[in-house]
GROMACS .gro file of C-alpha atoms in nm:
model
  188
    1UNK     CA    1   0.000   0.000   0.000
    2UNK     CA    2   0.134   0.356  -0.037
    3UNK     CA    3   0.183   0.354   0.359
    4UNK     CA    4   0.388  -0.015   0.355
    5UNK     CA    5   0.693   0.001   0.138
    6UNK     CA    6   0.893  -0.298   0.075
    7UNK     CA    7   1.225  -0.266  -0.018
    8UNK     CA    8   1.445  -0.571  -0.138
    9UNK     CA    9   1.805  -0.538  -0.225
   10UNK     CA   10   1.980  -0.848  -0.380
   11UNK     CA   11   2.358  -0.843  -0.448
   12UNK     CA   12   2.464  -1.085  -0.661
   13UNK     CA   13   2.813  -1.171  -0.677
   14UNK     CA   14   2.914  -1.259  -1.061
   15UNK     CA   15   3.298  -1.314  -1.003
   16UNK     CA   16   3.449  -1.635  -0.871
   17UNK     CA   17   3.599  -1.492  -0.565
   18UNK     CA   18   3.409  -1.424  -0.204
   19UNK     CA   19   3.382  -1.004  -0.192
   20UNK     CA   20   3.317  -0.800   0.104
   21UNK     CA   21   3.065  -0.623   0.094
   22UNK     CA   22   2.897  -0.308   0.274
   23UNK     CA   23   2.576  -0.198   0.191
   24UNK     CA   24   2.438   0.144   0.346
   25UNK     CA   25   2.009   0.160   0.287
   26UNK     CA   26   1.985   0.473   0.392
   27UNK     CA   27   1.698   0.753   0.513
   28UNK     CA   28   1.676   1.123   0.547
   29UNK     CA   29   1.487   1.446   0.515
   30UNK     CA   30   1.582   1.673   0.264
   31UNK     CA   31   1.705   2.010   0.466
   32UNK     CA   32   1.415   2.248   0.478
   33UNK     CA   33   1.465   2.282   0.837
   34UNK     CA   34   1.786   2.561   0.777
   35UNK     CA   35   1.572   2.760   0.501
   36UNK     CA   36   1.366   2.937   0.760
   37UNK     CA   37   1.389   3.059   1.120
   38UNK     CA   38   1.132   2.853   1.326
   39UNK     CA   39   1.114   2.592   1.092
   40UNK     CA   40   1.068   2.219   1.286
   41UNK     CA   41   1.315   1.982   1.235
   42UNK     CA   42   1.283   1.615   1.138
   43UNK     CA   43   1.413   1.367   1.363
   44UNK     CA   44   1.553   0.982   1.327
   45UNK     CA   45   1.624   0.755   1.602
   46UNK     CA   46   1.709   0.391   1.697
   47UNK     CA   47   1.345   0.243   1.779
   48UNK     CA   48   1.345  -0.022   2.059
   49UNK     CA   49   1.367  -0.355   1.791
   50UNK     CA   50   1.228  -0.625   1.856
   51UNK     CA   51   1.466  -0.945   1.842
   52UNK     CA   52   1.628  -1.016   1.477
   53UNK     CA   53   1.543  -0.685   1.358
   54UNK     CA   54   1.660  -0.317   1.340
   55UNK     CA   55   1.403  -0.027   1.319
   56UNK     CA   56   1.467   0.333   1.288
   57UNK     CA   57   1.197   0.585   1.345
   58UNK     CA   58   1.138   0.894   1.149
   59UNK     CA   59   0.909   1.146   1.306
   60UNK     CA   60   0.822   1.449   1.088
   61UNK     CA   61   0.591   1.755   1.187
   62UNK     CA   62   0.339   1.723   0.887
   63UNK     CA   63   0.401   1.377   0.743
   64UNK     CA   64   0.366   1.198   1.105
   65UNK     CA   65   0.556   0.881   1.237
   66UNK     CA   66   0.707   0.607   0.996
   67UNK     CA   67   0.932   0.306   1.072
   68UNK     CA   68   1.219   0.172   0.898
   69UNK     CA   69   1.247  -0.183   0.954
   70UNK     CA   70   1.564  -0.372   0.874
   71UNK     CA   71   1.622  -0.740   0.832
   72UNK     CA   72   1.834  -0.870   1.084
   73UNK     CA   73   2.029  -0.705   1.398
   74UNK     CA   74   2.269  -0.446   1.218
   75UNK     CA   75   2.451  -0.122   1.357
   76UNK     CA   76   2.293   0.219   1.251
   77UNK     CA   77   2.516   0.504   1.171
   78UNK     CA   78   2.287   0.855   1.218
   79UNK     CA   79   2.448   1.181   1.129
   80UNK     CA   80   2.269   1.498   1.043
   81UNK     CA   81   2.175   1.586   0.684
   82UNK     CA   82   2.370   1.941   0.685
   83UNK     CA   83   2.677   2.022   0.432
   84UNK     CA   84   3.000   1.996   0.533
   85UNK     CA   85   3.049   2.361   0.556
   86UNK     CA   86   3.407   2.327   0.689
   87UNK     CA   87   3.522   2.090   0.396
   88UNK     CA   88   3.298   2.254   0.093
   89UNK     CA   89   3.348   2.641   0.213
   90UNK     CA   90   3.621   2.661   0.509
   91UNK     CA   91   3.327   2.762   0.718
   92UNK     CA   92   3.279   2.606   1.062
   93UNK     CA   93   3.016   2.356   1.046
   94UNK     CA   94   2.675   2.363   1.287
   95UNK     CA   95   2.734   2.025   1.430
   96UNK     CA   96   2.986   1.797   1.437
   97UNK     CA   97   2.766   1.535   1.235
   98UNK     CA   98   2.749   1.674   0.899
   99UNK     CA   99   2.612   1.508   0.589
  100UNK     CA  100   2.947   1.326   0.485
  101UNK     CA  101   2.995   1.188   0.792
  102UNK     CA  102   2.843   0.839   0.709
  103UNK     CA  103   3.112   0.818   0.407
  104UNK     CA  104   3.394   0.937   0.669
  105UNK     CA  105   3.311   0.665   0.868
  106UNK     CA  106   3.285   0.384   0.660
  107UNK     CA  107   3.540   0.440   0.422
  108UNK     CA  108   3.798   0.588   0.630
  109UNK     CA  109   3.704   0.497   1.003
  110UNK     CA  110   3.662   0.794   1.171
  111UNK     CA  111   3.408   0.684   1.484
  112UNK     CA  112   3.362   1.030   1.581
  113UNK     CA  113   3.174   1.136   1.236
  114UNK     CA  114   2.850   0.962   1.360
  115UNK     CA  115   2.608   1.057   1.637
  116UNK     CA  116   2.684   0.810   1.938
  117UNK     CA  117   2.344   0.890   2.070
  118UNK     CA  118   2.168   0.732   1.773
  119UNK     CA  119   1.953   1.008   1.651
  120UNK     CA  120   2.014   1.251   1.330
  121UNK     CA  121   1.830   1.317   1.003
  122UNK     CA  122   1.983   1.099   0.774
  123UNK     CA  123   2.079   0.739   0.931
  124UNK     CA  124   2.212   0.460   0.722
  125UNK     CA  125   2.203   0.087   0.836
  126UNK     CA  126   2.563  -0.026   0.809
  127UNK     CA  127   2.547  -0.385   0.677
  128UNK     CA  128   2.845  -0.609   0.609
  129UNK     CA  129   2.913  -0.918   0.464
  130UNK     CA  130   3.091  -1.158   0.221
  131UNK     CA  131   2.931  -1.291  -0.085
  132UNK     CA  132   3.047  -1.588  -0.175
  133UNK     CA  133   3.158  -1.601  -0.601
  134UNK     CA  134   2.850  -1.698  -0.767
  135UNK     CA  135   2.628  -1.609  -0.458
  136UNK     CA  136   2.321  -1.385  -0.388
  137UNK     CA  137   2.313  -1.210  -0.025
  138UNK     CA  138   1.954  -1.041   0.012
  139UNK     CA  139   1.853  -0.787   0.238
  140UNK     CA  140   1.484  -0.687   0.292
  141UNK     CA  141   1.348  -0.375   0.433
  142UNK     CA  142   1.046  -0.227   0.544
  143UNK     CA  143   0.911   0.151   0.538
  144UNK     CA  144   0.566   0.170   0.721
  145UNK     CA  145   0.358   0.364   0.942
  146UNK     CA  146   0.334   0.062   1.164
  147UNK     CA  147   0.553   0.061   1.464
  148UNK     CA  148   0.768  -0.296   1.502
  149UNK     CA  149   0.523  -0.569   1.675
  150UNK     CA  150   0.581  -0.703   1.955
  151UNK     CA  151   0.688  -1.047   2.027
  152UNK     CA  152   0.387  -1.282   1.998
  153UNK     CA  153   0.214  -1.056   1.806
  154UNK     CA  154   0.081  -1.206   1.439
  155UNK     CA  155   0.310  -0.932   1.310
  156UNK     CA  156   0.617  -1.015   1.511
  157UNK     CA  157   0.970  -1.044   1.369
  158UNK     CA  158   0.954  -1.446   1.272
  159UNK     CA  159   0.670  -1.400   0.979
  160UNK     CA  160   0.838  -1.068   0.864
  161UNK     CA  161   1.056  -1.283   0.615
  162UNK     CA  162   0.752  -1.510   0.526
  163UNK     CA  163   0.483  -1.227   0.516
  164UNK     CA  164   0.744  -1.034   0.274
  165UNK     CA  165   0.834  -1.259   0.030
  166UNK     CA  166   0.499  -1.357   0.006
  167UNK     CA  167   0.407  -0.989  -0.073
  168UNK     CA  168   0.663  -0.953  -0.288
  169UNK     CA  169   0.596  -1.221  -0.512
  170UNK     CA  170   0.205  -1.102  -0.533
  171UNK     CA  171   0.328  -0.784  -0.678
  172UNK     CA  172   0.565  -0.914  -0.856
  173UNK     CA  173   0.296  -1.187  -1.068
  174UNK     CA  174   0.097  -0.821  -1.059
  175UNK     CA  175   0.351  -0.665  -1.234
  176UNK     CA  176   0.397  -0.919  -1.438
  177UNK     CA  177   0.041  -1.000  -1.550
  178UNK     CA  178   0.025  -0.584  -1.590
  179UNK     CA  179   0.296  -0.563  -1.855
  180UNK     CA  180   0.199  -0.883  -2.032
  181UNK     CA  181  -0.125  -0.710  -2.096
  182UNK     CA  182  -0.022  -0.410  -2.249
  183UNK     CA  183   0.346  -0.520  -2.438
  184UNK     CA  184   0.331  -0.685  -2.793
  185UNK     CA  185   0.349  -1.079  -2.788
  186UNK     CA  186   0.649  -1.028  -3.008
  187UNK     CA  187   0.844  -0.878  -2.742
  188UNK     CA  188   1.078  -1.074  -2.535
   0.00000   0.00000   0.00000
């Protein structure tokens, strides 16, 4: 629905040789925030996950409350979605935790670039892992304006795979049924 968004990422690995890999899904709100005095800013924040799963919330003024959930238990890098002022016009930045500071920390390890205290307004899920040569690693991810279950709930974290592949393939014979109904038989 246009409230449930799911989001699946597969990384194939075409070479013969295992490949690390990190992959970075990540959310923010564009800047409006710094346009305008008394404009209300955005927030993101670790959500209290249930087991297996990783959940950012993203409250906004006008467009409410919405979760992102992500598949499995990963670390969350949150930084705030401001320019690097010092780097891009030898201005002191606002905060420490500029837009950049996801890259800084990933590609050249600089801990201090993200917020410790989990909360920003762009956050990135910092996944990492090796894909075997020949090999598919798939991540799945959820955008909703329902907050995680809780345990023992017909929602909880042990049907999210099932419920979303199950979804996904739906759509997908959707899709599929769609296109076959408007495209020339002659196409492949």
């Amino acid at each position: 629905s246009p409230e449930e968004i799911l989001i699946k990422i597969s990384i194939c690995n075409r070479g013969k040789d295992a490949a690390v890999l990190h992959l970075l899904p990540t959310l923010w709100f564009r800047n409006t925030w710094s346009w305008s005095e008394g404009s209300h800013k955005p927030s993101l924040e670790q959500a209290t996950d249930p087991k297996g799963m990783t959940v950012i919330t993203a409250s906004h003024p006008d467009l409410g409350t919405r979760y992102l959930w992500c598949e499995g238990e990963v670390p969350l890098l949150f930084t705030e979605n401001e320019t690097n002022s010092e780097r891009v016009f030898g201005q002191p930045n606002r905060s420490p935790y500029v837009k950049d500071g996801i890259h800084q920390y990933v590609v050249h390890g600089q801990r201090q670039a993200v917020n410790p205290l989990l909360t920003g307004t762009k956050a990135s899920a910092h996944y990492q892992f090796t894909v075997d040569g020949g090999a598919t690693q798939v991540v799945r991810l959820r955008l909703s304006a329902v907050a995680a279950p809780e345990a023992g709930d017909k929602g909880s974290v042990a049907s999210f795979e099932k419920r979303f592949d199950e979804t996904m393939k739906k759509r997908l014979q959707e899709a599929d049924a769609f296109y076959n109904g408007i495209a020339a038989p002659s196409l492949g």
